[in-house]
Coordinates of C-alpha atoms in Angstrom, one line a residue:
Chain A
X1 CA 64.2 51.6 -180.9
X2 CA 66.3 54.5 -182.6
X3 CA 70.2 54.8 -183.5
X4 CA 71.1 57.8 -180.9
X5 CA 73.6 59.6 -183.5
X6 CA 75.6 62.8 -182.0
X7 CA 75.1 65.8 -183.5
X8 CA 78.5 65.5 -185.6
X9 CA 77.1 61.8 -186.9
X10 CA 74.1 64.0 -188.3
X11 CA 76.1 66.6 -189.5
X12 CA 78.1 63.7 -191.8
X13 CA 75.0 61.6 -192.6
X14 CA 73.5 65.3 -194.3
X15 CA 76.4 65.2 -196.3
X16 CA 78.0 68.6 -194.5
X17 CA 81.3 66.3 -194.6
X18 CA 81.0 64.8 -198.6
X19 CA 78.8 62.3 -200.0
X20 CA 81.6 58.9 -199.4
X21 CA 81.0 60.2 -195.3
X22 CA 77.2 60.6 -196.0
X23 CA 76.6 57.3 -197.3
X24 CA 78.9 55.5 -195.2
X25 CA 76.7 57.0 -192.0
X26 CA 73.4 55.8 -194.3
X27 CA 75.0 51.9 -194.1
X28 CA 75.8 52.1 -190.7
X29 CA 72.4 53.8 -189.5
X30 CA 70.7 50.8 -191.7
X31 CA 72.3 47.9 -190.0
X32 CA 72.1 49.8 -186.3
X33 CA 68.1 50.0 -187.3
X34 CA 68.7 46.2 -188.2
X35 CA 70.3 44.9 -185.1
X36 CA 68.6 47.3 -182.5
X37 CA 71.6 49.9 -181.6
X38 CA 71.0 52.4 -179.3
X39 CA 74.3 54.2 -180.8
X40 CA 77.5 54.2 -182.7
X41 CA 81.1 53.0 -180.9
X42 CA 84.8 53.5 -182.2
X43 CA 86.4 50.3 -183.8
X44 CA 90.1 49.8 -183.8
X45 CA 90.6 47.8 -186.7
X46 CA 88.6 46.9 -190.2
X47 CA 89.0 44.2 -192.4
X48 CA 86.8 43.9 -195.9
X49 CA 85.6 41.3 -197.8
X50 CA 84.8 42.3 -201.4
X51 CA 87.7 42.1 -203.0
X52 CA 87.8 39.5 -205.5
X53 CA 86.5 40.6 -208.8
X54 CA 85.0 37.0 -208.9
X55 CA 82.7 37.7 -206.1
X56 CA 81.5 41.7 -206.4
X57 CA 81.7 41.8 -210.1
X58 CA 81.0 44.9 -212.7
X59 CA 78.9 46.1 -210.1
X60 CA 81.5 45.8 -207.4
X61 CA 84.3 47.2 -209.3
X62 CA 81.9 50.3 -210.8
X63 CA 81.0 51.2 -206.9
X64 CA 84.4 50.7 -205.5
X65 CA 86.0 52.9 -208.5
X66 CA 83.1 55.7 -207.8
X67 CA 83.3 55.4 -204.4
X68 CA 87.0 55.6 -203.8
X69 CA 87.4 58.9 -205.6
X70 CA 86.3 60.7 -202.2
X71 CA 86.5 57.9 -199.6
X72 CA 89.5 57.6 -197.5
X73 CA 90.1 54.8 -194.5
X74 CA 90.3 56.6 -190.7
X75 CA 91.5 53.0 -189.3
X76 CA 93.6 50.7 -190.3
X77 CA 92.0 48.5 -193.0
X78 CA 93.3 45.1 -193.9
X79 CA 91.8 43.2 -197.1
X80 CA 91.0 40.1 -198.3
X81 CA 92.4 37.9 -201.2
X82 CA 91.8 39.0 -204.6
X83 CA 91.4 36.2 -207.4
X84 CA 95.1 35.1 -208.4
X85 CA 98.6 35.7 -207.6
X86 CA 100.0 38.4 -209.5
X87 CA 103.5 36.9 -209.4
X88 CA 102.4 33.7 -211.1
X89 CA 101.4 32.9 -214.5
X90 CA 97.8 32.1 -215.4
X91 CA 95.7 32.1 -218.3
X92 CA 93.0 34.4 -216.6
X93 CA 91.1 36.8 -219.2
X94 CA 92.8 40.6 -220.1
X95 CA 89.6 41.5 -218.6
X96 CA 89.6 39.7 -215.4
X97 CA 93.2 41.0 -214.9
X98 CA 92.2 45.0 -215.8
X99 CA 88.7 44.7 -213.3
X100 CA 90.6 42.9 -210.4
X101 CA 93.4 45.9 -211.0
X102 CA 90.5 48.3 -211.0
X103 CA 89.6 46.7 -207.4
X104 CA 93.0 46.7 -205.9
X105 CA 93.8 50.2 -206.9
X106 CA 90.6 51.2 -205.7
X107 CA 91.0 49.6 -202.1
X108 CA 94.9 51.0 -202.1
X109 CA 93.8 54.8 -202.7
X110 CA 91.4 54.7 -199.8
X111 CA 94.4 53.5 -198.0
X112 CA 94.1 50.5 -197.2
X113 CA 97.1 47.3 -196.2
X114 CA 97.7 45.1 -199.2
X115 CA 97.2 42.3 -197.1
X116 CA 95.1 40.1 -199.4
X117 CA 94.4 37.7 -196.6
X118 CA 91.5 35.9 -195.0
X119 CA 93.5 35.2 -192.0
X120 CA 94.8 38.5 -190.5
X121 CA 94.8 37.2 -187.4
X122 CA 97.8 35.8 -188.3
X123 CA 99.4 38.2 -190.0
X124 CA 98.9 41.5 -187.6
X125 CA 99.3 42.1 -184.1
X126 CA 95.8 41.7 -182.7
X127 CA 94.4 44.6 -180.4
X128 CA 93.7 43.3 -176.9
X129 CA 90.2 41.3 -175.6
X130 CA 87.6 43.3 -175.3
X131 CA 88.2 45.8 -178.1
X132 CA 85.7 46.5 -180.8
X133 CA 87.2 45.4 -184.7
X134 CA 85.1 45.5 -187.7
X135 CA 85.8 42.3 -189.9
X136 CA 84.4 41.3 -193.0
X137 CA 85.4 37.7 -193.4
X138 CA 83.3 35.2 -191.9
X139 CA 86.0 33.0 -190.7
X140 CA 87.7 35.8 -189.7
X141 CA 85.2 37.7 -187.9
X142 CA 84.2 33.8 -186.3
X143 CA 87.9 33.6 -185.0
X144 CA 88.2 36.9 -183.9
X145 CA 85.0 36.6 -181.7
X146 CA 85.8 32.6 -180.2
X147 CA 89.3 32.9 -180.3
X148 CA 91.0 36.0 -179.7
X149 CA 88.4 37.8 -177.6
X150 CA 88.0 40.8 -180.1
X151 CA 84.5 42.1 -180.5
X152 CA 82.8 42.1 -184.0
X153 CA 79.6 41.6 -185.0
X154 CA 79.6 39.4 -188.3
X155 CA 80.3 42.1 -190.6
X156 CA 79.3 42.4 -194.3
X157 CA 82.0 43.7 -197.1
X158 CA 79.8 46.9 -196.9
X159 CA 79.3 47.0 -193.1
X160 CA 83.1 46.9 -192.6
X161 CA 83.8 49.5 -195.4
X162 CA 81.4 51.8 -194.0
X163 CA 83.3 51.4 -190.6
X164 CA 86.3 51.7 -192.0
X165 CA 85.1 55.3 -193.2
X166 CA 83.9 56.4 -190.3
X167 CA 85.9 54.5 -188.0
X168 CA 82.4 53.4 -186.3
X169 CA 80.4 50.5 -185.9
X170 CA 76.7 49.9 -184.2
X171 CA 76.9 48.6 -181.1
X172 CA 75.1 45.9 -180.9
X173 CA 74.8 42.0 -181.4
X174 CA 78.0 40.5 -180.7
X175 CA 79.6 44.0 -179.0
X176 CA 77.3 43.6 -176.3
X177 CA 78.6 40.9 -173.5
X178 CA 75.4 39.4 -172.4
X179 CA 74.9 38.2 -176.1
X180 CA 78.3 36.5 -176.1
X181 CA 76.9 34.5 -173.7
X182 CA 75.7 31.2 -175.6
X183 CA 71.8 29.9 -174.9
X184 CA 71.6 27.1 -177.3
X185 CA 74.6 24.3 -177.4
X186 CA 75.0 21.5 -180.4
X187 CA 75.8 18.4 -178.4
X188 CA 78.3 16.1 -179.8
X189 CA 77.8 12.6 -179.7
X190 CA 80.4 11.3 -181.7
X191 CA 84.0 11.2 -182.0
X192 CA 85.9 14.4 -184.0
X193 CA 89.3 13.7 -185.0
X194 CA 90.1 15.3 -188.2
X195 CA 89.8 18.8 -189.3
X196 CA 87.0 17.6 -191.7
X197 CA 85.1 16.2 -188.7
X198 CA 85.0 19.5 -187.3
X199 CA 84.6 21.5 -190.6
X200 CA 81.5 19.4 -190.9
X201 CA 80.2 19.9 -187.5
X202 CA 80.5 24.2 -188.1
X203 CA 78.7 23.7 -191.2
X204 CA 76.0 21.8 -189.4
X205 CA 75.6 24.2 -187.0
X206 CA 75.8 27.4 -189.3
X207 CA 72.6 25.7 -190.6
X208 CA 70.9 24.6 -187.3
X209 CA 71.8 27.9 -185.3
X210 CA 69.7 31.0 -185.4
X211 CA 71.6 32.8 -182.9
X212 CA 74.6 34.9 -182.8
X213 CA 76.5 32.7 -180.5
X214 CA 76.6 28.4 -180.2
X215 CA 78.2 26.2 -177.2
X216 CA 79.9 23.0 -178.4
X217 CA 80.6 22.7 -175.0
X218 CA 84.1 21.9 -173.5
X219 CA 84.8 19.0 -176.3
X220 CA 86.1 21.8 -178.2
X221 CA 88.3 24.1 -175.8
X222 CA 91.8 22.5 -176.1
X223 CA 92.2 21.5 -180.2
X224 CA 95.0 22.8 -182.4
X225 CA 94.4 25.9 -184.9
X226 CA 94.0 23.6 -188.2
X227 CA 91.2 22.5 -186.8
X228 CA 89.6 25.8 -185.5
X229 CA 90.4 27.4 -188.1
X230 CA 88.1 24.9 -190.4
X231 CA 85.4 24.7 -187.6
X232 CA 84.8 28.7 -187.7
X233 CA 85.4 29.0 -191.6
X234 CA 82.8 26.2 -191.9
X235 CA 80.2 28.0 -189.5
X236 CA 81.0 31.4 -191.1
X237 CA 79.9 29.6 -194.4
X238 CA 76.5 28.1 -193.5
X239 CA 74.8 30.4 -190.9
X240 CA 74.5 33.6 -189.6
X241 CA 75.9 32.7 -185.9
X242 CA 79.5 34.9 -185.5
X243 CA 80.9 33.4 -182.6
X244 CA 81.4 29.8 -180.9
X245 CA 82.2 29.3 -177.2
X246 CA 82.9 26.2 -175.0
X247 CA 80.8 27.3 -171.8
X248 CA 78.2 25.5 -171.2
X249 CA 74.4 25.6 -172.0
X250 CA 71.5 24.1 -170.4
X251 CA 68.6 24.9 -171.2
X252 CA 68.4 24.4 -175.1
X253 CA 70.6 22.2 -177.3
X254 CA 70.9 20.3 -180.4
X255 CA 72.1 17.0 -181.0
X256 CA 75.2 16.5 -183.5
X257 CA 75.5 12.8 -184.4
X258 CA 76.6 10.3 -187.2
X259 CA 73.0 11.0 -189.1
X260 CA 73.6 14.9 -189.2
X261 CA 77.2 14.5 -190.3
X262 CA 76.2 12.0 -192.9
X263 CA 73.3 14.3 -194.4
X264 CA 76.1 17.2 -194.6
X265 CA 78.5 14.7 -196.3
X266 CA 75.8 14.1 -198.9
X267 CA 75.3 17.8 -199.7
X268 CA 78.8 18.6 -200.2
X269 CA 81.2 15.6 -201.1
X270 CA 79.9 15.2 -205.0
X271 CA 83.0 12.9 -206.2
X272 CA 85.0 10.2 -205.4
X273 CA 88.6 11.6 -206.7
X274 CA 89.4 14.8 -208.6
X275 CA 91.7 17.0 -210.9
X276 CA 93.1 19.0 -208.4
X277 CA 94.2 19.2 -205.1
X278 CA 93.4 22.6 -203.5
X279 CA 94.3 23.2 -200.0
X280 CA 93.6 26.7 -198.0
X281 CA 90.1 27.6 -197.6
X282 CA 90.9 30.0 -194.9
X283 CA 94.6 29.9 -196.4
X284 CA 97.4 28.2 -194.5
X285 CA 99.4 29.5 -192.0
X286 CA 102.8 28.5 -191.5
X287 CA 101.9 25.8 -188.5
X288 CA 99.7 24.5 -191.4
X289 CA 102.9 24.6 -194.1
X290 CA 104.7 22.7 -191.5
X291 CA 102.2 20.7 -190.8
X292 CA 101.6 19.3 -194.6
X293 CA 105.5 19.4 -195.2
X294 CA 106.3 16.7 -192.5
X295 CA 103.5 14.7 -193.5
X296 CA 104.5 14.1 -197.1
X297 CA 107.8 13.6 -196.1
X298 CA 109.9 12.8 -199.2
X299 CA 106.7 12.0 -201.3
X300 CA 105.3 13.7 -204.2
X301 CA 102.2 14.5 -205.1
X302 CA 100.4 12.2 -207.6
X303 CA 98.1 14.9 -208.6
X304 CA 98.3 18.6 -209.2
X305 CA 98.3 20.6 -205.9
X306 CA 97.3 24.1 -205.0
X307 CA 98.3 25.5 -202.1
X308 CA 96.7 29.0 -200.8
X309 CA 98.5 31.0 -198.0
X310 CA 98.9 34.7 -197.4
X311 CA 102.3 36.6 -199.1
X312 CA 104.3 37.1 -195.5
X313 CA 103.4 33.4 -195.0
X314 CA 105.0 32.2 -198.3
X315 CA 108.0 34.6 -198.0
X316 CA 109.0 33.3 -193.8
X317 CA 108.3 29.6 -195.2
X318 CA 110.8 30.0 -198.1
X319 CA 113.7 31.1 -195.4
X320 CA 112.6 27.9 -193.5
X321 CA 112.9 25.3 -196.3
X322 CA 109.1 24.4 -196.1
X323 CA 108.1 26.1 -199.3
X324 CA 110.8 24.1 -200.9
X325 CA 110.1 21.0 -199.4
X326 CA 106.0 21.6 -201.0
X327 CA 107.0 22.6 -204.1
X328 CA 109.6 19.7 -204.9
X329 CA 106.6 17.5 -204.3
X330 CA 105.2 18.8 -207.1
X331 CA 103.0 21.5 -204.6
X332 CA 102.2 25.3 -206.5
X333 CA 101.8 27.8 -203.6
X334 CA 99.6 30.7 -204.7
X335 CA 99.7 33.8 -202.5
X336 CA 97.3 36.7 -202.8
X337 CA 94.3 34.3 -203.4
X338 CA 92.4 31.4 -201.9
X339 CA 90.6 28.3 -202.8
X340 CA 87.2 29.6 -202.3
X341 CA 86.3 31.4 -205.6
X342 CA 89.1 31.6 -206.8
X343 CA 89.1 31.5 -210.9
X344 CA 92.1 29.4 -210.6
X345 CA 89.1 26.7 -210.0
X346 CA 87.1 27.2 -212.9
X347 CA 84.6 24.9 -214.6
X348 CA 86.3 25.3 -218.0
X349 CA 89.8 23.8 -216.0
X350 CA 88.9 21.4 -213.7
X351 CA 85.9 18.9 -213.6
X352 CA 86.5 18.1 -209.5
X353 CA 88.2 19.3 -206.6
X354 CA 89.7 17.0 -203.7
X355 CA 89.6 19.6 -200.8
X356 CA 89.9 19.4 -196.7
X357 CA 87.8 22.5 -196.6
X358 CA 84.2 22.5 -196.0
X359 CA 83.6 26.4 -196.9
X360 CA 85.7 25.3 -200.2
X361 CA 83.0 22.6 -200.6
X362 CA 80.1 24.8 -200.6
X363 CA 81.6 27.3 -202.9
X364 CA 83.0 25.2 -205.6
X365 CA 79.6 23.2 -205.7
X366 CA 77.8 25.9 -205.7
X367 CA 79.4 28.6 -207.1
X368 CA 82.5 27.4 -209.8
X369 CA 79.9 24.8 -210.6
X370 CA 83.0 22.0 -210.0
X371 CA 82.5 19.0 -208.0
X372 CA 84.1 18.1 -205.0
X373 CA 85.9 15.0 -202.9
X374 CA 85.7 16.1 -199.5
X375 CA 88.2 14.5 -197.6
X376 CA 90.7 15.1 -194.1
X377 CA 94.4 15.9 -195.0
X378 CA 95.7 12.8 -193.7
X379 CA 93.7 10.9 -196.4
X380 CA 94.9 13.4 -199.1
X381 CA 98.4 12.3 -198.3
X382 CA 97.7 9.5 -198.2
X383 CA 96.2 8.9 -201.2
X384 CA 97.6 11.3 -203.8
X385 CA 101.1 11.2 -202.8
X386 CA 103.7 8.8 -203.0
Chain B
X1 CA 41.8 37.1 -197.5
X2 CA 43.9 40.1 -197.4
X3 CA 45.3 41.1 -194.3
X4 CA 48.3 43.8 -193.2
X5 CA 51.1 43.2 -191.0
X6 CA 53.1 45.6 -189.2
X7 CA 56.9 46.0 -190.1
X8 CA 60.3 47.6 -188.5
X9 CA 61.5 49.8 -191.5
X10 CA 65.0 49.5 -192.0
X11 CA 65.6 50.6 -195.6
X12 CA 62.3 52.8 -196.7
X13 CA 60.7 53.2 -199.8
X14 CA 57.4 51.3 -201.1
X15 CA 57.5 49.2 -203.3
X16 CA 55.1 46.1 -204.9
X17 CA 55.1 42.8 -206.5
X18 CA 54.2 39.4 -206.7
X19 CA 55.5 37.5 -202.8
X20 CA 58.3 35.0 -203.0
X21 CA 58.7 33.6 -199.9
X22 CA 60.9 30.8 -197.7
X23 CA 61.3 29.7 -194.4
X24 CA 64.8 28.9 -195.6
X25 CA 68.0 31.8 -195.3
X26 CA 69.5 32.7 -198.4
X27 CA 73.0 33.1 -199.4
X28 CA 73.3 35.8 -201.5
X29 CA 76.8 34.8 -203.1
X30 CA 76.5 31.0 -203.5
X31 CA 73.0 30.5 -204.6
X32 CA 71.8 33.3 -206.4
X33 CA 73.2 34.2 -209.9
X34 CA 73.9 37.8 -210.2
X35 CA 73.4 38.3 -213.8
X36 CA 69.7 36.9 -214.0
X37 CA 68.6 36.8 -210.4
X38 CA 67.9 33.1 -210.5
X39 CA 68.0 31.5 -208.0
X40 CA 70.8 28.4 -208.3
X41 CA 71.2 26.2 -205.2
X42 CA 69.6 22.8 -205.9
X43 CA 69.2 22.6 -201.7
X44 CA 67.2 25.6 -201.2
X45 CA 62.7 25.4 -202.2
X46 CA 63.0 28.4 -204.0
X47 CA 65.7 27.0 -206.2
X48 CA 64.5 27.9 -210.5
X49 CA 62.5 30.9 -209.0
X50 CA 63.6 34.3 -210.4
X51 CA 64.0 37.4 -208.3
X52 CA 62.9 40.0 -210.1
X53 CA 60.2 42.6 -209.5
X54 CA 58.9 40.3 -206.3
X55 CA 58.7 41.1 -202.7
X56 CA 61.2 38.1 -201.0
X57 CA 60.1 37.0 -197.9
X58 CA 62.7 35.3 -196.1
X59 CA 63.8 34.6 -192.7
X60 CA 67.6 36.1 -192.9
X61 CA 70.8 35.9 -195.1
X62 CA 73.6 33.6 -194.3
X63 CA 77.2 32.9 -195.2
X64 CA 79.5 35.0 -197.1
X65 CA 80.1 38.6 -196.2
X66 CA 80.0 39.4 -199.8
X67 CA 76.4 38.8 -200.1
X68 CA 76.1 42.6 -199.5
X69 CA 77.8 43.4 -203.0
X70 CA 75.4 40.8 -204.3
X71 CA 72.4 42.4 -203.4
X72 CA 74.2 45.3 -205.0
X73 CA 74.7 43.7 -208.3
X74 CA 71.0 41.9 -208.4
X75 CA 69.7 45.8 -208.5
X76 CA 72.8 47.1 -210.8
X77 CA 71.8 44.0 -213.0
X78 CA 68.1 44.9 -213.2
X79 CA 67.3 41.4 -211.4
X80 CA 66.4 42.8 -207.9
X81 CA 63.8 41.9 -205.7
X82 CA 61.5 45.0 -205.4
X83 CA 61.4 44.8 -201.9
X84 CA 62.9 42.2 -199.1
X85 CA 61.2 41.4 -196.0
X86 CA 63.4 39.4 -193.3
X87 CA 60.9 37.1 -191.4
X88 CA 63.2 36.2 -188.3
X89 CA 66.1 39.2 -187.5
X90 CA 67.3 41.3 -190.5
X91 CA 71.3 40.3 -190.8
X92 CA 74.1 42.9 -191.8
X93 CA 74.6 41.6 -194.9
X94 CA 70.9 42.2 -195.8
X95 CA 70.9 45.5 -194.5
X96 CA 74.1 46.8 -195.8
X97 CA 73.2 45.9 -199.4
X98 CA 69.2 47.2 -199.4
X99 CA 70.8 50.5 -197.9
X100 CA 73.3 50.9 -200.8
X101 CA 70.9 49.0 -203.5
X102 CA 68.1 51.3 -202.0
X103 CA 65.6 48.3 -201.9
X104 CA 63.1 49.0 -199.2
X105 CA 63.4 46.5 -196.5
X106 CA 61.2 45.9 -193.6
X107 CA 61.1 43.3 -190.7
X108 CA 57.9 41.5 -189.4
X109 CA 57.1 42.7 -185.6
X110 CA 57.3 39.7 -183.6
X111 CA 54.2 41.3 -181.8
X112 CA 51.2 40.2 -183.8
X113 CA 50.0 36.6 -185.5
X114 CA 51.5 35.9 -188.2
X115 CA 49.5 33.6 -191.2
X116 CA 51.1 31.2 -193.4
X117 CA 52.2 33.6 -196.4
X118 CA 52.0 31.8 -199.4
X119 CA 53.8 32.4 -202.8
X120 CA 52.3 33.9 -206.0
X121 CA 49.7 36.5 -203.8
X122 CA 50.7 40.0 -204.8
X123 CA 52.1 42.4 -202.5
X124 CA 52.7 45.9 -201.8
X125 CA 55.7 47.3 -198.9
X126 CA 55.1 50.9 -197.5
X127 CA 58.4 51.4 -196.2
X128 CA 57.4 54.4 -194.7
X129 CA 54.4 53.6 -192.4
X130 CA 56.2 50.3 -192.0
X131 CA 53.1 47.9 -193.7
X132 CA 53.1 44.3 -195.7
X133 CA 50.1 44.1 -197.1
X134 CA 49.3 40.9 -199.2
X135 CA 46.0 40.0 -201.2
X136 CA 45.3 36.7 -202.5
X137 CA 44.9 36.7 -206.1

């Protein structure tokens, strides 16, 4: 099957509109080989990944500086966090500090939102169901799909940028309706209450689920955002599936049970206790503020606590009296940044991490090299405040 | 035995070297290190193998949306697989950062029998007539 391009598509894929246009179009036309698109559709919204110098590195920043010398956004392009809070002290390397500037300005001269988010879907009026976005993001893109009713496939930080070039996007995978339609369902035969029960159980099926779209069936179709909200980020983090839904499957399914949950347990909880509490892997929205707030009460914490949630977030939470309320029990709120690879989290800092998030799991393990204690907020609380 | 097998281009070019291959994903951000191409992840069979110079056969990438900048940085860094080969459906983040990385990148057609492709054979990737071909050394 070919990518039907019109003749203007051509045109800017020979470079007749500049070489940023040109390879932009190349990008797209690869991934529309990839996923079998018969063409190209408009996308109403972008949001990258790639923008922690953490993650994309020399590389990243040397492409991003290159590129954005030409390239400019058509739609409006929202971005993720970046690797600390530039209000904040830290004892981050001149270097990290003049690459991650390099990365920011770079993103800002193509024109895009300072958002440094990994939840805009809080944060921006969301276009309505049905329309075609372009996020970046896993948990985002997972959220926008089971959630909202947005159309995205599950972008890369490159997919999205070249979309947010061209203001296109393939259509195919997960912007076509009949593969929204879930054929394989995990089954759940055991109790979820927390939002760690449910992290797990994304993270499970990430790594069980080949397709694009899983059934949990209608166990799932009335819980509360906290627990979404871990459940896609989780998914996001371990497969390659971009959407959940709670219709119902027949034909094929998967069983979810104590033994699965206790193998993903095993991979990812590698301590008892840790350094460092670090909560916001997506970051928190205010519900989530709230949320922790009331359930300290007038504790304090009996450990050092992180706490990552987007700038907008911080700044409505301070007029409330819930950033307060955090940070006189002993809570640091860091804006701009999240837990997962985030420097803040280094090996040379911290030994261990106690965390709620699953995707924060897998990246500390695996990629800050720190262990973790994997363990449901109520338990935190519990156990590290008083 | 040698044998051939037929191939959707998605990223052309030709390119050779010794096969690495998986039936497991890959996550391109958490489990490879960029610098050196090693790859890191103590739960993945390939973990200790290097990436460099060799044809990876794998199934499909996973996780992070980043991975495409990884991918990037393997080939900025030297580190690169030659070529990539996705066994099962070739993911955006795969195909995103072979087309910027220009790593040729094919995917098997489901329409033929597949063998058991085993590690250390050498391999060449036309990514322009769209053909795998492997020979046992």
């Amino acid at each position: 099957m070919f990518v039907h391009l019109t003749r203007e598509e051509e045109d800017a894929l020979d470079e007749k509109q500049g070489t940023a246009i040109s390879t932009a179009y190349k990008i797209l036309l690869a991934i529309g080989k990839a996923t079998n698109a018969e063409k190209l559709i408009p996308v109403e919204w972008v949001h990258l990944s790639g923008v922690n110098y953490n993650t994309i590195g020399d590389a990243g920043v040397n492409f991003l500086t290159e590129y954005s010398q030409e390239a400019r956004f058509l739609v409006p392009t929202t971005i993720n966090p970046m690797g600390y809070d530039s209000h904040k002290q830290n004892n981050l390397s001149s270097n990290f500090k003049k690459q991650q500037g390099q990365i920011t300005n770079a993103y800002e001269k193509m024109g895009s939102v300072p958002s440094f988010s990994c939840i805009p879907y809080e944060l921006f009026q969301l276009p309505d169901r049905g329309h075609n976005v372009s996020f970046a993001e896993s948990n985002a893109a997972v959220m926008a799909n089971s959630i909202f009713g947005l159309h995205t496939n599950k972008e890369s930080s490159l997919s999205a940028l070249a979309s947010a070039i061209t203001g296109k996007a393939p259509y195919s995978d997960l912007r076509i309706n009949s593969i929204r339609d879930p054929k394989i369902k995990i089954k759940i035969e055991k109790e979820l209450k927390t939002e760690l029960d449910y992290g797990i159980l994304g993270y499970f099926s990430g790594n069980s689920v080949k397709e694009s779209c899983v059934s949990f069936g209608h166990q799932i179709s009335s819980i509360d955002m906290y627990k979404t909200k871990a459940l896609a980020a989780a998914l996001g983090t371990s497969g390659a599936c971009g959407m959940f839904s709670s219709k119902e499957v027949y034909d094929e399914s998967i069983s979810y049970g104590k033994e699965e949950e206790k193998s993903i347990v095993n991979e990812l909880n590698t301590t008892d206790s840790g350094d460092v509490i670090a909560l916001g892997s997506p970051q928190l929205g205010m519900y989530e503020l709230e949320l922790v707030s009331n359930m300290i009460g007038g504790n304090k914490f009996s450990k050092k606590c992180m706490i990552f949630c987007p700038r907008p977030i911080y700044e409505k939470s301070c007029k409330s009296g819930i950033a307060q309320r955090l940070e006189n029990a002993g809570a640091s709120i860091i804006c701009d940044a999240c837990t997962c690879l985030s420097p803040l989290l280094s090996r040379e800092e911290y030994d261990s991490v106690i965390t709620n998030s699953v995707k924060a799991a897998h990246y500390l393990n695996k990629s800050n090299g720190v262990s973790v204690c994997l363990t449901d907020i109520k338990s935190i609380i519990r156990n590290y405040t008083k | 035995m040698d044998y051939s097998l037929n191939c959707k281009v998605i990223v052309g070019g030709r390119a050779k070297g010794r096969i690495l291959s998986t039936k497991q994903p890959i996550n391109f951000l958490s489990s490879v290190d960029h610098l050196t191409g090693l790859i890191t992840d103590k739960n993945h069979e390939l973990c200790g193998e290097f990436l460099k110079d060799n044809l990876l056969i794998f199934p499909y990438a996973v996780g992070s949306s980043v991975g495409a900048y990884s991918i990037f940085a393997l080939k900025c860094n030297g580190v690169s697989p030659s070529g990539i080969i996705c066994t099962l459906k070739t993911d955006i983040t795969t195909a995103s950062g072979c087309a910027i990385a220009n790593i040729p990148l094919l995917e098997l057609s489901k329409d033929q029998e597949i063998p058991e492709i085993e590690n250390f054979s050498e391999g060449t990737v036309d990514g322009i007539s769209g053909i795998l071909q492997i020979k046992k050394v």
